[in-house]
Amino acid sequence: MDEADIDAIIQQCSLTSNTDEVIPATGMLPPDSHTEFCLSFAERAAKRYLKGDLSFTEADIALNWLYAISYVSDTAPGEMPDLALQIYDAFDSGEYYHSDDEPDVDPELKYTLPRIKELIES
């Protein structure tokens, strides 16, 4: 699957609330390798987020979808490669305020952005 295909799936994640309908709505076939797809998808979403091509919300929705097809849906294999899971966790950490943070702390800026930079730029 090339970057244009992944970009189409990322966009569809924001348009389709049913997890199982995202890939079919793009007209593509499911990927051959779940592991390779997870890595390509997570890295592409993270890189686009860093470049400013995706907002935090758009990238977060895409990574939540990836998590769902990996662990939650009826056909989920119950796994994701470590790097993809770390990228998911970085976005997940930016979704909520952490109890030990001051009220003015932006969780995206404190948790997500630095972790994504670390994972993608290293």
PDB file of C-alpha atoms in Angstrom:
ATOM      1  CA  MET A   1       0.000   0.000   0.000  1.00  0.00           C
ATOM      2  CA  ASP A   2       1.488   3.350  -0.991  1.00  0.00           C
ATOM      3  CA  GLU A   3       1.264   6.720   0.774  1.00  0.00           C
ATOM      4  CA  ALA A   4      -1.709   7.882  -1.327  1.00  0.00           C
ATOM      5  CA  ASP A   5      -3.654   4.784  -0.277  1.00  0.00           C
ATOM      6  CA  ILE A   6      -2.778   5.338   3.367  1.00  0.00           C
ATOM      7  CA  ASP A   7      -3.738   9.013   3.075  1.00  0.00           C
ATOM      8  CA  ALA A   8      -7.133   7.997   1.664  1.00  0.00           C
ATOM      9  CA  ILE A   9      -7.676   5.644   4.601  1.00  0.00           C
ATOM     10  CA  ILE A  10      -6.606   8.326   7.090  1.00  0.00           C
ATOM     11  CA  GLN A  11      -9.115  10.723   5.552  1.00  0.00           C
ATOM     12  CA  GLN A  12     -11.855   8.088   5.603  1.00  0.00           C
ATOM     13  CA  CYS A  13     -11.264   7.498   9.321  1.00  0.00           C
ATOM     14  CA  SER A  14     -12.651  10.991   9.977  1.00  0.00           C
ATOM     15  CA  LEU A  15     -15.639  10.420   7.689  1.00  0.00           C
ATOM     16  CA  THR A  16     -16.750   6.922   8.665  1.00  0.00           C
ATOM     17  CA  SER A  17     -17.634   6.085  12.245  1.00  0.00           C
ATOM     18  CA  ASN A  18     -17.958   2.332  11.662  1.00  0.00           C
ATOM     19  CA  THR A  19     -14.472   0.853  11.980  1.00  0.00           C
ATOM     20  CA  ASP A  20     -15.154  -2.013   9.607  1.00  0.00           C
ATOM     21  CA  GLU A  21     -16.367   0.320   6.834  1.00  0.00           C
ATOM     22  CA  VAL A  22     -13.270   2.525   6.552  1.00  0.00           C
ATOM     23  CA  ILE A  23     -11.224   0.483   4.072  1.00  0.00           C
ATOM     24  CA  PRO A  24     -14.196  -0.665   1.961  1.00  0.00           C
ATOM     25  CA  ALA A  25     -15.362   2.974   1.704  1.00  0.00           C
ATOM     26  CA  THR A  26     -12.062   3.820  -0.001  1.00  0.00           C
ATOM     27  CA  GLY A  27     -12.605   1.105  -2.614  1.00  0.00           C
ATOM     28  CA  MET A  28      -9.375  -0.629  -1.601  1.00  0.00           C
ATOM     29  CA  LEU A  29      -8.842  -4.207  -0.597  1.00  0.00           C
ATOM     30  CA  PRO A  30      -7.688  -5.009   2.934  1.00  0.00           C
ATOM     31  CA  PRO A  31      -3.894  -5.087   3.275  1.00  0.00           C
ATOM     32  CA  ASP A  32      -2.073  -8.390   2.860  1.00  0.00           C
ATOM     33  CA  SER A  33       0.064  -7.966   5.970  1.00  0.00           C
ATOM     34  CA  HIS A  34      -1.450  -6.460   9.110  1.00  0.00           C
ATOM     35  CA  THR A  35       1.981  -5.867  10.610  1.00  0.00           C
ATOM     36  CA  GLU A  36       3.373  -4.001   7.599  1.00  0.00           C
ATOM     37  CA  PHE A  37       0.166  -2.015   7.228  1.00  0.00           C
ATOM     38  CA  CYS A  38       0.204  -0.958  10.903  1.00  0.00           C
ATOM     39  CA  LEU A  39       3.775   0.268  10.646  1.00  0.00           C
ATOM     40  CA  SER A  40       3.216   2.152   7.384  1.00  0.00           C
ATOM     41  CA  PHE A  41      -0.069   3.648   8.568  1.00  0.00           C
ATOM     42  CA  ALA A  42       1.172   4.764  11.992  1.00  0.00           C
ATOM     43  CA  GLU A  43       4.395   6.230  10.612  1.00  0.00           C
ATOM     44  CA  ARG A  44       2.564   8.061   7.820  1.00  0.00           C
ATOM     45  CA  ALA A  45       0.012   9.570  10.216  1.00  0.00           C
ATOM     46  CA  ALA A  46       2.757  10.604  12.648  1.00  0.00           C
ATOM     47  CA  LYS A  47       4.896  12.194   9.921  1.00  0.00           C
ATOM     48  CA  ARG A  48       1.926  14.100   8.517  1.00  0.00           C
ATOM     49  CA  TYR A  49       1.094  15.303  12.031  1.00  0.00           C
ATOM     50  CA  LEU A  50       4.649  16.560  12.530  1.00  0.00           C
ATOM     51  CA  LYS A  51       4.560  18.367   9.178  1.00  0.00           C
ATOM     52  CA  GLY A  52       1.241  19.978  10.065  1.00  0.00           C
ATOM     53  CA  ASP A  53      -0.629  18.111   7.310  1.00  0.00           C
ATOM     54  CA  LEU A  54      -2.851  16.469   9.935  1.00  0.00           C
ATOM     55  CA  SER A  55      -4.255  18.095  13.032  1.00  0.00           C
ATOM     56  CA  PHE A  56      -3.897  16.351  16.351  1.00  0.00           C
ATOM     57  CA  THR A  57      -7.557  15.354  16.148  1.00  0.00           C
ATOM     58  CA  GLU A  58      -7.257  13.888  12.648  1.00  0.00           C
ATOM     59  CA  ALA A  59      -4.140  11.903  13.536  1.00  0.00           C
ATOM     60  CA  ASP A  60      -5.660  10.775  16.830  1.00  0.00           C
ATOM     61  CA  ILE A  61      -8.810   9.519  15.085  1.00  0.00           C
ATOM     62  CA  ALA A  62      -6.657   7.622  12.584  1.00  0.00           C
ATOM     63  CA  LEU A  63      -4.547   5.989  15.316  1.00  0.00           C
ATOM     64  CA  ASN A  64      -7.665   5.107  17.322  1.00  0.00           C
ATOM     65  CA  TRP A  65      -9.015   3.404  14.192  1.00  0.00           C
ATOM     66  CA  LEU A  66      -5.754   1.488  13.769  1.00  0.00           C
ATOM     67  CA  TYR A  67      -5.956   0.345  17.377  1.00  0.00           C
ATOM     68  CA  ALA A  68      -9.571  -0.754  16.885  1.00  0.00           C
ATOM     69  CA  ILE A  69      -8.804  -2.875  13.828  1.00  0.00           C
ATOM     70  CA  SER A  70      -5.887  -4.389  15.696  1.00  0.00           C
ATOM     71  CA  TYR A  71      -7.565  -5.173  19.027  1.00  0.00           C
ATOM     72  CA  VAL A  72     -11.294  -4.446  19.090  1.00  0.00           C
ATOM     73  CA  SER A  73     -13.057  -5.373  15.853  1.00  0.00           C
ATOM     74  CA  ASP A  74     -14.371  -8.885  15.235  1.00  0.00           C
ATOM     75  CA  THR A  75     -11.530  -9.639  12.815  1.00  0.00           C
ATOM     76  CA  ALA A  76      -8.783  -7.988  14.899  1.00  0.00           C
ATOM     77  CA  PRO A  77      -5.595 -10.055  15.188  1.00  0.00           C
ATOM     78  CA  GLY A  78      -5.020  -8.846  18.751  1.00  0.00           C
ATOM     79  CA  GLU A  79      -1.660  -7.254  18.077  1.00  0.00           C
ATOM     80  CA  MET A  80       0.193  -4.303  16.635  1.00  0.00           C
ATOM     81  CA  PRO A  81       3.920  -3.899  16.024  1.00  0.00           C
ATOM     82  CA  ASP A  82       5.666  -2.093  18.868  1.00  0.00           C
ATOM     83  CA  LEU A  83       6.388   1.132  16.963  1.00  0.00           C
ATOM     84  CA  ALA A  84       2.762   1.445  15.838  1.00  0.00           C
ATOM     85  CA  LEU A  85       1.584   0.859  19.404  1.00  0.00           C
ATOM     86  CA  GLN A  86       4.009   3.485  20.724  1.00  0.00           C
ATOM     87  CA  ILE A  87       2.686   6.004  18.191  1.00  0.00           C
ATOM     88  CA  TYR A  88      -0.878   5.150  19.226  1.00  0.00           C
ATOM     89  CA  ASP A  89       0.071   5.581  22.905  1.00  0.00           C
ATOM     90  CA  ALA A  90       1.627   8.986  22.177  1.00  0.00           C
ATOM     91  CA  PHE A  91      -1.614  10.234  20.669  1.00  0.00           C
ATOM     92  CA  ASP A  92      -3.680   8.590  23.388  1.00  0.00           C
ATOM     93  CA  SER A  93      -1.645  10.455  26.037  1.00  0.00           C
ATOM     94  CA  GLY A  94      -2.571  13.755  24.408  1.00  0.00           C
ATOM     95  CA  GLU A  95      -6.310  13.075  24.591  1.00  0.00           C
ATOM     96  CA  TYR A  96      -6.781  13.901  28.258  1.00  0.00           C
ATOM     97  CA  TYR A  97      -5.465  15.958  31.134  1.00  0.00           C
ATOM     98  CA  HIS A  98      -3.209  14.029  33.481  1.00  0.00           C
ATOM     99  CA  SER A  99      -3.929  14.326  37.193  1.00  0.00           C
ATOM    100  CA  ASP A 100      -0.396  15.427  38.083  1.00  0.00           C
ATOM    101  CA  ASP A 101      -0.390  18.294  35.553  1.00  0.00           C
ATOM    102  CA  GLU A 102      -1.342  21.883  36.189  1.00  0.00           C
ATOM    103  CA  PRO A 103      -4.696  22.902  34.648  1.00  0.00           C
ATOM    104  CA  ASP A 104      -3.016  25.052  31.975  1.00  0.00           C
ATOM    105  CA  VAL A 105      -0.907  22.181  30.597  1.00  0.00           C
ATOM    106  CA  ASP A 106      -1.789  21.151  27.049  1.00  0.00           C
ATOM    107  CA  PRO A 107      -1.487  17.337  26.974  1.00  0.00           C
ATOM    108  CA  GLU A 108      -0.876  17.310  23.226  1.00  0.00           C
ATOM    109  CA  LEU A 109       2.107  19.629  23.572  1.00  0.00           C
ATOM    110  CA  LYS A 110       3.452  17.942  26.688  1.00  0.00           C
ATOM    111  CA  TYR A 111       2.965  14.278  25.796  1.00  0.00           C
ATOM    112  CA  THR A 112       2.133  13.721  22.143  1.00  0.00           C
ATOM    113  CA  LEU A 113       4.328  16.111  20.197  1.00  0.00           C
ATOM    114  CA  PRO A 114       7.643  15.359  21.947  1.00  0.00           C
ATOM    115  CA  ARG A 115       7.035  11.609  21.878  1.00  0.00           C
ATOM    116  CA  ILE A 116       6.138  11.598  18.191  1.00  0.00           C
ATOM    117  CA  LYS A 117       9.256  13.654  17.421  1.00  0.00           C
ATOM    118  CA  GLU A 118      11.327  11.158  19.389  1.00  0.00           C
ATOM    119  CA  LEU A 119       9.822   8.157  17.628  1.00  0.00           C
ATOM    120  CA  ILE A 120       9.868   9.540  14.075  1.00  0.00           C
ATOM    121  CA  GLU A 121      12.970  11.717  14.031  1.00  0.00           C
ATOM    122  CA  SER A 122      15.310   9.258  15.748  1.00  0.00           C
TER     123      SER A 122
END
